[in-house]
Structure formats: C-alpha cells, structure tokens
PDB file of C-alpha atoms and ligand atoms in Angstrom:
ATOM      1  CA  MET A   1      -8.375   7.462  13.536  1.00  0.00           C
ATOM      2  CA  ILE A   2     -12.090   7.091  12.910  1.00  0.00           C
ATOM      3  CA  VAL A   3     -13.756   4.029  11.396  1.00  0.00           C
ATOM      4  CA  LEU A   4     -17.146   4.910   9.962  1.00  0.00           C
ATOM      5  CA  LYS A   5     -19.684   2.425   8.667  1.00  0.00           C
ATOM      6  CA  LEU A   6     -22.414   3.597   6.353  1.00  0.00           C
ATOM      7  CA  GLY A   7     -25.181   1.022   6.752  1.00  0.00           C
ATOM      8  CA  GLY A   8     -26.342  -0.507   3.489  1.00  0.00           C
ATOM      9  CA  SER A   9     -29.945   0.361   4.316  1.00  0.00           C
ATOM     10  CA  VAL A  10     -28.994   4.005   4.785  1.00  0.00           C
ATOM     11  CA  ILE A  11     -27.454   4.526   1.340  1.00  0.00           C
ATOM     12  CA  THR A  12     -29.668   2.191  -0.725  1.00  0.00           C
ATOM     13  CA  ASP A  13     -33.366   1.638  -1.243  1.00  0.00           C
ATOM     14  CA  LYS A  14     -33.936  -1.707   0.486  1.00  0.00           C
ATOM     15  CA  GLU A  15     -37.269  -2.236  -1.278  1.00  0.00           C
ATOM     16  CA  ARG A  16     -35.782  -2.373  -4.781  1.00  0.00           C
ATOM     17  CA  PRO A  17     -32.847  -4.584  -5.818  1.00  0.00           C
ATOM     18  CA  GLU A  18     -29.676  -2.713  -6.704  1.00  0.00           C
ATOM     19  CA  THR A  19     -31.176   0.726  -6.195  1.00  0.00           C
ATOM     20  CA  LEU A  20     -29.302   3.550  -4.577  1.00  0.00           C
ATOM     21  CA  ASP A  21     -30.870   5.997  -2.127  1.00  0.00           C
ATOM     22  CA  GLY A  22     -29.183   8.795  -4.021  1.00  0.00           C
ATOM     23  CA  GLU A  23     -30.293  11.550  -1.696  1.00  0.00           C
ATOM     24  CA  ALA A  24     -29.119   9.748   1.439  1.00  0.00           C
ATOM     25  CA  LEU A  25     -25.744   8.958  -0.138  1.00  0.00           C
ATOM     26  CA  GLU A  26     -25.324  12.609  -1.167  1.00  0.00           C
ATOM     27  CA  ARG A  27     -26.075  13.688   2.410  1.00  0.00           C
ATOM     28  CA  ALA A  28     -23.552  11.206   3.803  1.00  0.00           C
ATOM     29  CA  ALA A  29     -20.938  12.418   1.297  1.00  0.00           C
ATOM     30  CA  ASP A  30     -21.703  16.057   2.216  1.00  0.00           C
ATOM     31  CA  ALA A  31     -21.152  15.260   5.913  1.00  0.00           C
ATOM     32  CA  ILE A  32     -17.824  13.559   5.178  1.00  0.00           C
ATOM     33  CA  GLU A  33     -16.719  16.461   2.977  1.00  0.00           C
ATOM     34  CA  ALA A  34     -17.637  18.984   5.691  1.00  0.00           C
ATOM     35  CA  ALA A  35     -15.835  17.062   8.420  1.00  0.00           C
ATOM     36  CA  LEU A  36     -12.651  16.734   6.375  1.00  0.00           C
ATOM     37  CA  ALA A  37     -12.789  20.440   5.565  1.00  0.00           C
ATOM     38  CA  ASP A  38     -13.021  21.066   9.319  1.00  0.00           C
ATOM     39  CA  GLY A  39      -9.767  19.221   9.911  1.00  0.00           C
ATOM     40  CA  VAL A  40     -10.876  15.643  10.597  1.00  0.00           C
ATOM     41  CA  ASP A  41      -8.207  13.342   9.220  1.00  0.00           C
ATOM     42  CA  ASP A  42      -7.512   9.618   9.282  1.00  0.00           C
ATOM     43  CA  LEU A  43     -10.940   8.405   8.292  1.00  0.00           C
ATOM     44  CA  VAL A  44     -11.683   4.881   7.074  1.00  0.00           C
ATOM     45  CA  VAL A  45     -15.109   4.290   5.552  1.00  0.00           C
ATOM     46  CA  VAL A  46     -16.826   0.897   5.346  1.00  0.00           C
ATOM     47  CA  HIS A  47     -20.190   0.471   3.671  1.00  0.00           C
ATOM     48  CA  GLY A  48     -22.717  -2.327   3.758  1.00  0.00           C
ATOM     49  CA  GLY A  49     -24.793  -3.762   0.963  1.00  0.00           C
ATOM     50  CA  GLY A  50     -28.430  -2.842   1.541  1.00  0.00           C
ATOM     51  CA  SER A  51     -30.196  -3.651  -1.716  1.00  0.00           C
ATOM     52  CA  PHE A  52     -26.851  -4.598  -3.317  1.00  0.00           C
ATOM     53  CA  GLY A  53     -25.182  -7.938  -2.602  1.00  0.00           C
ATOM     54  CA  HIS A  54     -27.643  -9.427  -0.143  1.00  0.00           C
ATOM     55  CA  HIS A  55     -30.108 -10.765  -2.697  1.00  0.00           C
ATOM     56  CA  ASN A  56     -27.316 -12.178  -4.891  1.00  0.00           C
ATOM     57  CA  ALA A  57     -25.913 -13.907  -1.811  1.00  0.00           C
ATOM     58  CA  SER A  58     -29.253 -15.388  -0.816  1.00  0.00           C
ATOM     59  CA  GLU A  59     -29.990 -16.509  -4.407  1.00  0.00           C
ATOM     60  CA  HIS A  60     -26.794 -18.550  -4.283  1.00  0.00           C
ATOM     61  CA  GLY A  61     -27.349 -19.671  -0.680  1.00  0.00           C
ATOM     62  CA  ILE A  62     -24.211 -17.903   0.507  1.00  0.00           C
ATOM     63  CA  THR A  63     -23.926 -16.547   4.064  1.00  0.00           C
ATOM     64  CA  THR A  64     -21.050 -15.740   6.410  1.00  0.00           C
ATOM     65  CA  THR A  65     -20.739 -19.480   7.128  1.00  0.00           C
ATOM     66  CA  GLU A  66     -22.225 -21.214   4.044  1.00  0.00           C
ATOM     67  CA  GLY A  67     -19.785 -20.768   1.186  1.00  0.00           C
ATOM     68  CA  THR A  68     -19.628 -21.329  -2.536  1.00  0.00           C
ATOM     69  CA  HIS A  69     -16.932 -22.938  -4.673  1.00  0.00           C
ATOM     70  CA  GLU A  70     -18.286 -21.371  -7.871  1.00  0.00           C
ATOM     71  CA  ALA A  71     -16.487 -18.310  -9.162  1.00  0.00           C
ATOM     72  CA  GLY A  72     -19.635 -17.132 -10.944  1.00  0.00           C
ATOM     73  CA  ALA A  73     -21.632 -17.062  -7.716  1.00  0.00           C
ATOM     74  CA  ALA A  74     -18.851 -15.353  -5.771  1.00  0.00           C
ATOM     75  CA  LEU A  75     -18.427 -12.766  -8.516  1.00  0.00           C
ATOM     76  CA  ASP A  76     -22.165 -12.070  -8.608  1.00  0.00           C
ATOM     77  CA  VAL A  77     -22.060 -10.887  -5.006  1.00  0.00           C
ATOM     78  CA  HIS A  78     -18.647  -9.239  -5.325  1.00  0.00           C
ATOM     79  CA  GLY A  79     -19.715  -7.460  -8.526  1.00  0.00           C
ATOM     80  CA  ALA A  80     -22.854  -6.031  -6.916  1.00  0.00           C
ATOM     81  CA  MET A  81     -20.805  -4.737  -3.991  1.00  0.00           C
ATOM     82  CA  LYS A  82     -18.219  -3.230  -6.328  1.00  0.00           C
ATOM     83  CA  THR A  83     -21.004  -1.436  -8.203  1.00  0.00           C
ATOM     84  CA  LEU A  84     -22.241   0.107  -4.953  1.00  0.00           C
ATOM     85  CA  ASN A  85     -18.650   0.904  -3.931  1.00  0.00           C
ATOM     86  CA  GLN A  86     -18.191   2.766  -7.212  1.00  0.00           C
ATOM     87  CA  PHE A  87     -21.267   4.895  -6.448  1.00  0.00           C
ATOM     88  CA  VAL A  88     -19.927   5.706  -2.980  1.00  0.00           C
ATOM     89  CA  LEU A  89     -16.484   6.587  -4.339  1.00  0.00           C
ATOM     90  CA  SER A  90     -17.845   8.778  -7.092  1.00  0.00           C
ATOM     91  CA  ARG A  91     -20.050  10.791  -4.690  1.00  0.00           C
ATOM     92  CA  LEU A  92     -16.993  11.366  -2.498  1.00  0.00           C
ATOM     93  CA  LEU A  93     -14.676  12.175  -5.407  1.00  0.00           C
ATOM     94  CA  GLU A  94     -17.179  14.737  -6.697  1.00  0.00           C
ATOM     95  CA  ARG A  95     -16.596  16.519  -3.383  1.00  0.00           C
ATOM     96  CA  ASP A  96     -12.803  16.309  -3.664  1.00  0.00           C
ATOM     97  CA  VAL A  97     -12.599  13.663  -0.949  1.00  0.00           C
ATOM     98  CA  ASP A  98      -9.591  11.473  -1.838  1.00  0.00           C
ATOM     99  CA  ALA A  99     -11.535   8.231  -1.528  1.00  0.00           C
ATOM    100  CA  VAL A 100     -10.004   5.013  -2.853  1.00  0.00           C
ATOM    101  CA  PRO A 101     -11.368   1.441  -2.806  1.00  0.00           C
ATOM    102  CA  VAL A 102     -10.032  -1.477  -0.781  1.00  0.00           C
ATOM    103  CA  HIS A 103     -11.853  -4.655  -1.824  1.00  0.00           C
ATOM    104  CA  PRO A 104     -11.848  -7.245   0.970  1.00  0.00           C
ATOM    105  CA  PHE A 105     -12.144 -10.157  -1.543  1.00  0.00           C
ATOM    106  CA  SER A 106      -8.612  -9.364  -2.729  1.00  0.00           C
ATOM    107  CA  THR A 107      -7.071  -9.030   0.706  1.00  0.00           C
ATOM    108  CA  ALA A 108      -8.937 -10.838   3.501  1.00  0.00           C
ATOM    109  CA  HIS A 109      -9.812 -14.460   4.333  1.00  0.00           C
ATOM    110  CA  ARG A 110     -11.374 -16.594   7.032  1.00  0.00           C
ATOM    111  CA  ASP A 111      -9.189 -19.142   8.789  1.00  0.00           C
ATOM    112  CA  ASP A 112     -10.096 -22.725   9.840  1.00  0.00           C
ATOM    113  CA  ASP A 113     -12.157 -21.366  12.738  1.00  0.00           C
ATOM    114  CA  GLY A 114     -14.050 -19.010  10.431  1.00  0.00           C
ATOM    115  CA  ASP A 115     -12.317 -16.011  12.004  1.00  0.00           C
ATOM    116  CA  LEU A 116     -11.695 -13.002   9.789  1.00  0.00           C
ATOM    117  CA  VAL A 117      -8.061 -12.280   8.897  1.00  0.00           C
ATOM    118  CA  LEU A 118      -7.773  -8.776   7.454  1.00  0.00           C
ATOM    119  CA  PRO A 119      -4.321  -7.386   6.622  1.00  0.00           C
ATOM    120  CA  THR A 120      -4.362  -3.612   7.151  1.00  0.00           C
ATOM    121  CA  GLY A 121      -0.955  -2.502   5.876  1.00  0.00           C
ATOM    122  CA  GLN A 122      -2.452  -0.986   2.746  1.00  0.00           C
ATOM    123  CA  VAL A 123      -5.195   0.825   4.712  1.00  0.00           C
ATOM    124  CA  ASP A 124      -2.608   2.253   7.079  1.00  0.00           C
ATOM    125  CA  THR A 125      -0.334   3.340   4.231  1.00  0.00           C
ATOM    126  CA  LEU A 126      -3.237   4.912   2.353  1.00  0.00           C
ATOM    127  CA  LEU A 127      -4.141   6.895   5.496  1.00  0.00           C
ATOM    128  CA  GLU A 128      -0.557   8.104   5.786  1.00  0.00           C
ATOM    129  CA  GLY A 129      -0.769   9.199   2.175  1.00  0.00           C
ATOM    130  CA  GLY A 130      -3.842  11.311   2.918  1.00  0.00           C
ATOM    131  CA  PHE A 131      -6.406   8.999   1.293  1.00  0.00           C
ATOM    132  CA  VAL A 132      -9.796   7.911   2.618  1.00  0.00           C
ATOM    133  CA  PRO A 133      -9.883   4.114   2.160  1.00  0.00           C
ATOM    134  CA  VAL A 134     -13.382   2.816   1.417  1.00  0.00           C
ATOM    135  CA  LEU A 135     -14.024  -0.862   2.196  1.00  0.00           C
ATOM    136  CA  HIS A 136     -17.292  -2.758   1.844  1.00  0.00           C
ATOM    137  CA  GLY A 137     -19.105  -5.945   2.781  1.00  0.00           C
ATOM    138  CA  ASP A 138     -17.881  -8.540   0.277  1.00  0.00           C
ATOM    139  CA  MET A 139     -17.057 -12.155  -0.501  1.00  0.00           C
ATOM    140  CA  ILE A 140     -13.869 -13.587   1.014  1.00  0.00           C
ATOM    141  CA  SER A 141     -12.083 -16.905   0.793  1.00  0.00           C
ATOM    142  CA  HIS A 142     -12.895 -19.162   3.700  1.00  0.00           C
ATOM    143  CA  ALA A 143     -10.732 -22.139   4.733  1.00  0.00           C
ATOM    144  CA  GLY A 144     -12.658 -25.314   3.926  1.00  0.00           C
ATOM    145  CA  ALA A 145     -15.793 -23.505   2.711  1.00  0.00           C
ATOM    146  CA  GLY A 146     -14.844 -21.869  -0.584  1.00  0.00           C
ATOM    147  CA  ALA A 147     -15.894 -18.246  -0.321  1.00  0.00           C
ATOM    148  CA  THR A 148     -18.336 -16.715   2.165  1.00  0.00           C
ATOM    149  CA  VAL A 149     -19.777 -13.276   2.914  1.00  0.00           C
ATOM    150  CA  VAL A 150     -17.942 -10.825   5.148  1.00  0.00           C
ATOM    151  CA  SER A 151     -20.189  -8.141   6.609  1.00  0.00           C
ATOM    152  CA  GLY A 152     -19.282  -4.496   6.943  1.00  0.00           C
ATOM    153  CA  ASP A 153     -19.697  -4.793  10.716  1.00  0.00           C
ATOM    154  CA  GLU A 154     -17.035  -7.509  10.874  1.00  0.00           C
ATOM    155  CA  LEU A 155     -14.670  -5.331   8.855  1.00  0.00           C
ATOM    156  CA  VAL A 156     -15.300  -2.364  11.171  1.00  0.00           C
ATOM    157  CA  ALA A 157     -14.426  -4.419  14.254  1.00  0.00           C
ATOM    158  CA  GLU A 158     -11.243  -5.818  12.696  1.00  0.00           C
ATOM    159  CA  LEU A 159     -10.089  -2.439  11.358  1.00  0.00           C
ATOM    160  CA  ALA A 160     -10.722  -0.806  14.731  1.00  0.00           C
ATOM    161  CA  ARG A 161      -8.643  -3.489  16.455  1.00  0.00           C
ATOM    162  CA  SER A 162      -5.719  -3.571  14.033  1.00  0.00           C
ATOM    163  CA  LEU A 163      -5.475   0.155  13.444  1.00  0.00           C
ATOM    164  CA  ASP A 164      -6.154   1.112  17.037  1.00  0.00           C
ATOM    165  CA  ALA A 165      -9.108   3.316  16.134  1.00  0.00           C
ATOM    166  CA  LYS A 166     -10.003   6.133  18.505  1.00  0.00           C
ATOM    167  CA  ARG A 167     -13.651   6.230  17.535  1.00  0.00           C
ATOM    168  CA  ILE A 168     -16.088   4.014  15.691  1.00  0.00           C
ATOM    169  CA  GLY A 169     -19.321   5.232  14.131  1.00  0.00           C
ATOM    170  CA  LEU A 170     -22.171   3.168  12.757  1.00  0.00           C
ATOM    171  CA  CYS A 171     -24.493   5.329  10.699  1.00  0.00           C
ATOM    172  CA  SER A 172     -27.763   3.469  10.744  1.00  0.00           C
ATOM    173  CA  THR A 173     -31.425   3.847   9.709  1.00  0.00           C
ATOM    174  CA  VAL A 174     -32.348   4.393  13.368  1.00  0.00           C
ATOM    175  CA  PRO A 175     -31.103   7.256  15.572  1.00  0.00           C
ATOM    176  CA  GLY A 176     -29.478   4.801  18.013  1.00  0.00           C
ATOM    177  CA  VAL A 177     -30.304   1.718  20.058  1.00  0.00           C
ATOM    178  CA  LEU A 178     -33.956   2.092  21.051  1.00  0.00           C
ATOM    179  CA  ASP A 179     -35.477   1.134  24.381  1.00  0.00           C
ATOM    180  CA  ALA A 180     -38.940  -0.374  24.921  1.00  0.00           C
ATOM    181  CA  ASP A 181     -40.523   3.092  24.465  1.00  0.00           C
ATOM    182  CA  ASP A 182     -38.538   3.734  21.274  1.00  0.00           C
ATOM    183  CA  ALA A 183     -36.379   6.316  22.999  1.00  0.00           C
ATOM    184  CA  VAL A 184     -32.654   6.340  22.177  1.00  0.00           C
ATOM    185  CA  VAL A 185     -30.522   4.662  24.851  1.00  0.00           C
ATOM    186  CA  ASP A 186     -27.797   7.170  25.658  1.00  0.00           C
ATOM    187  CA  ARG A 187     -25.023   4.862  26.839  1.00  0.00           C
ATOM    188  CA  ILE A 188     -24.357   1.124  26.975  1.00  0.00           C
ATOM    189  CA  THR A 189     -21.490  -0.160  29.096  1.00  0.00           C
ATOM    190  CA  ALA A 190     -22.555  -3.824  29.352  1.00  0.00           C
ATOM    191  CA  TYR A 191     -24.882  -6.022  27.356  1.00  0.00           C
ATOM    192  CA  GLU A 192     -27.133  -6.423  30.388  1.00  0.00           C
ATOM    193  CA  ASP A 193     -28.017  -2.710  30.015  1.00  0.00           C
ATOM    194  CA  VAL A 194     -30.040  -3.555  26.905  1.00  0.00           C
ATOM    195  CA  ALA A 195     -30.652  -7.319  27.114  1.00  0.00           C
ATOM    196  CA  ASP A 196     -34.335  -6.648  27.906  1.00  0.00           C
ATOM    197  CA  VAL A 197     -34.929  -4.747  24.680  1.00  0.00           C
ATOM    198  CA  LEU A 198     -32.472  -6.505  22.364  1.00  0.00           C
ATOM    199  CA  GLY A 199     -33.012 -10.037  23.615  1.00  0.00           C
ATOM    200  CA  ALA A 200     -30.869 -12.155  25.895  1.00  0.00           C
ATOM    201  CA  SER A 201     -29.605 -14.423  23.116  1.00  0.00           C
ATOM    202  CA  ASP A 202     -28.430 -13.528  19.635  1.00  0.00           C
ATOM    203  CA  ALA A 203     -27.912 -17.097  18.462  1.00  0.00           C
ATOM    204  CA  THR A 204     -29.901 -16.539  15.280  1.00  0.00           C
ATOM    205  CA  ASP A 205     -28.410 -13.133  14.691  1.00  0.00           C
ATOM    206  CA  VAL A 206     -25.054 -13.898  13.083  1.00  0.00           C
ATOM    207  CA  THR A 207     -24.936 -11.433  10.214  1.00  0.00           C
ATOM    208  CA  GLY A 208     -26.467  -8.300  11.627  1.00  0.00           C
ATOM    209  CA  GLY A 209     -29.163  -6.932  13.838  1.00  0.00           C
ATOM    210  CA  MET A 210     -28.680  -4.550  16.709  1.00  0.00           C
ATOM    211  CA  ALA A 211     -27.922  -7.245  19.297  1.00  0.00           C
ATOM    212  CA  ALA A 212     -24.953  -8.556  17.322  1.00  0.00           C
ATOM    213  CA  LYS A 213     -23.703  -5.016  16.657  1.00  0.00           C
ATOM    214  CA  VAL A 214     -23.840  -4.057  20.327  1.00  0.00           C
ATOM    215  CA  ARG A 215     -22.098  -7.267  21.436  1.00  0.00           C
ATOM    216  CA  ALA A 216     -19.316  -6.822  18.884  1.00  0.00           C
ATOM    217  CA  LEU A 217     -18.802  -3.148  19.763  1.00  0.00           C
ATOM    218  CA  LEU A 218     -18.636  -3.914  23.494  1.00  0.00           C
ATOM    219  CA  GLU A 219     -15.594  -6.101  22.806  1.00  0.00           C
ATOM    220  CA  LEU A 220     -13.612  -3.220  21.326  1.00  0.00           C
ATOM    221  CA  GLU A 221     -11.339  -0.776  23.125  1.00  0.00           C
ATOM    222  CA  ALA A 222     -12.516   2.247  21.163  1.00  0.00           C
ATOM    223  CA  GLU A 223     -15.677   4.146  21.976  1.00  0.00           C
ATOM    224  CA  ALA A 224     -18.437   3.463  19.448  1.00  0.00           C
ATOM    225  CA  SER A 225     -21.549   5.398  18.479  1.00  0.00           C
ATOM    226  CA  ILE A 226     -24.690   4.236  16.698  1.00  0.00           C
ATOM    227  CA  PHE A 227     -26.643   7.109  15.170  1.00  0.00           C
ATOM    228  CA  GLY A 228     -28.791   8.154  12.215  1.00  0.00           C
ATOM    229  CA  LEU A 229     -27.820  10.083   9.096  1.00  0.00           C
ATOM    230  CA  ASP A 230     -28.900  13.410  10.648  1.00  0.00           C
ATOM    231  CA  ASP A 231     -26.123  12.991  13.211  1.00  0.00           C
ATOM    232  CA  LEU A 232     -23.301  11.885  10.914  1.00  0.00           C
ATOM    233  CA  GLU A 233     -21.629  15.273  10.717  1.00  0.00           C
ATOM    234  CA  SER A 234     -21.756  15.874  14.465  1.00  0.00           C
ATOM    235  CA  PHE A 235     -20.254  12.415  15.068  1.00  0.00           C
ATOM    236  CA  LEU A 236     -17.399  13.100  12.650  1.00  0.00           C
ATOM    237  CA  GLU A 237     -16.741  16.424  14.352  1.00  0.00           C
ATOM    238  CA  GLY A 238     -16.219  14.796  17.722  1.00  0.00           C
ATOM    239  CA  GLU A 239     -19.616  14.668  19.381  1.00  0.00           C
ATOM    240  CA  SER A 240     -21.257  11.477  20.616  1.00  0.00           C
ATOM    241  CA  PRO A 241     -24.766  11.460  19.126  1.00  0.00           C
ATOM    242  CA  GLY A 242     -27.183   8.536  19.346  1.00  0.00           C
ATOM    243  CA  THR A 243     -26.081   5.637  21.517  1.00  0.00           C
ATOM    244  CA  THR A 244     -22.527   5.513  22.865  1.00  0.00           C
ATOM    245  CA  ILE A 245     -21.106   2.051  23.494  1.00  0.00           C
ATOM    246  CA  ASP A 246     -18.156   2.022  25.802  1.00  0.00           C
ATOM    247  CA  ARG A 247     -17.364  -0.818  28.175  1.00  0.00           C
TER     248      ARG A 247
HETATM  249  C1  LIG B 301     -23.181  -6.781   2.863  1.00  0.00           C
HETATM  250  O1  LIG B 301     -22.609  -6.155   3.951  1.00  0.00           O
HETATM  251  C2  LIG B 301     -22.371  -7.944   2.509  1.00  0.00           C
HETATM  252  C3  LIG B 301     -22.817  -8.704   1.348  1.00  0.00           C
HETATM  253  C4  LIG B 301     -22.076  -9.020   0.452  1.00  0.00           C
HETATM  254  C5  LIG B 301     -23.994  -9.311   1.084  1.00  0.00           C
HETATM  255  P1  LIG B 301     -23.429  -5.814   5.293  1.00  0.00           P
HETATM  256  O2  LIG B 301     -24.032  -7.064   5.837  1.00  0.00           O
HETATM  257  O3  LIG B 301     -22.499  -5.083   6.185  1.00  0.00           O
HETATM  258  O4  LIG B 301     -24.559  -4.844   4.757  1.00  0.00           O
HETATM  259  P2  LIG B 301     -25.722  -4.059   5.499  1.00  0.00           P
HETATM  260  O5  LIG B 301     -25.153  -2.786   6.008  1.00  0.00           O
HETATM  261  O6  LIG B 301     -26.219  -4.926   6.628  1.00  0.00           O
HETATM  262  O7  LIG B 301     -26.739  -3.854   4.430  1.00  0.00           O
END
C-alpha cells in the first residue's frame, strides 16, 4: 500500500487565494493514471491546502492547536478544502481513476492530548473495493478546543501507521531535502544527518516545514520519499527518487 501526499503548494498557486495550479494538478493526475495502468494498486492520496484553506484558517486564528467553537469559521476552512478536493477528484475521474473523497472532519478527532485519532476502516474497505481514497488537510474536532486544523502530513503519518503502508511519498515543490549547497540529500537515516541544514530544533515548526516532515517520517516503519512533481511517476512505479527517509 502506498500513501501519497500531494503538497498544497504543488497543486495550487500559492500567490493567489483559492487558485489552482491547473497544469501541475493535471501532471500529478497523469502520473497517477499511468502508475495505476502499470499495475500499481492500493494507493491512498492525501492533499494539502496550498492557497486553499490556509488563509481562511489564519483569518479565523485557527491552527493545529488553536481551535474555534464557531461552525461558520470551521466550515469556511472545511469548505475551501472540499472545493480543492473536488478539483483533485475531478481531474482523477476524468482519467478513469476511481477516486473517492474521505473528509477528515467527518471521521477524525484530536483527543485530550491533542493527538490525532483517525479511524481507517472506511479507507481500508475502499481500497479492497478498488477505489483510490482521497483525503485532505481539514478541520477536525479537538477535545477541549472546539475544532482545529489537521495537516495533510499528520494524516499521512497516521494512515501509514494504521494501514501498515509499504511506501510513503511526499510530492513537494522541491526535488527532495536540500543540503547547504542546494543538492538533494540522497538518504536520511537519523535526524542528525540533516540537523545542520534543517536546524537542530523545530519548536516553531509545528504545522509544516521540512524539519517537521523529516522528524515525523523518521518515526514511521515504512520507507518514505520526498521528491518533486517530475519524479512522481517514477516514485509510484517503485523507484526511490529525491530523498529517501528510512531509519
Ligand atoms: C492544509 O493542509 C490544512 C488546512 C486546512 C489549512 P496542509 O497543511 O497539509 O497543506 P500544505 O500541503 O502544507 O499546503
């Protein structure tokens, strides 16, 4: 089973609110179509927000820890993410990929410690039925805090754990983790390998950033790759482009 995240900045135009990067999304959909035609099965897709969702969240002061108790605010963010999700689904459906949505707001929550609880029975059953479940960064209910943001990266980590993913791919705007000379780091087996370039502490980096991604991926059993859009198809077909993270 492969869990693939399409970074929000890859498939949207970050400069303009709620604007798709249509060409990039078409390329991503083409790569997924080609891989499925070549026999790849059991694929779960997660996408981020990019120019969708983030600005609504910041307008309302909502983060992964600061919640809202107002339905209108929660639905602003959720609605923007559903709009983007609909674009992703339709590009996949146009290519006969059997993509169906799974909205985290309706299924996940954070417990008293703020930890993500994500039931995966429906994702598993959809996979068995030959579907490609497509999840997305979203709002979720949060014990004691109303509703907070859940990032696509958090969903990827939880899905990989619960569904025992073989491989994890993060399709990003960069071709991998870059070293001080902007060359792609081939392999990371411990955070110390890249602490110099990514920073020793990620205390201020709770919702994203490469440091947080690398730390989260190092905690997972499955091998993970961070790569750019040019390498999406080769990743899906079994190669390890970009940076491989494997503890
Ligand atoms: C966006 O998800 C979540 C929001 C609702 C705001 P991500 O945080 O995973 O999005 P990108 O990939 O970094 O844009």
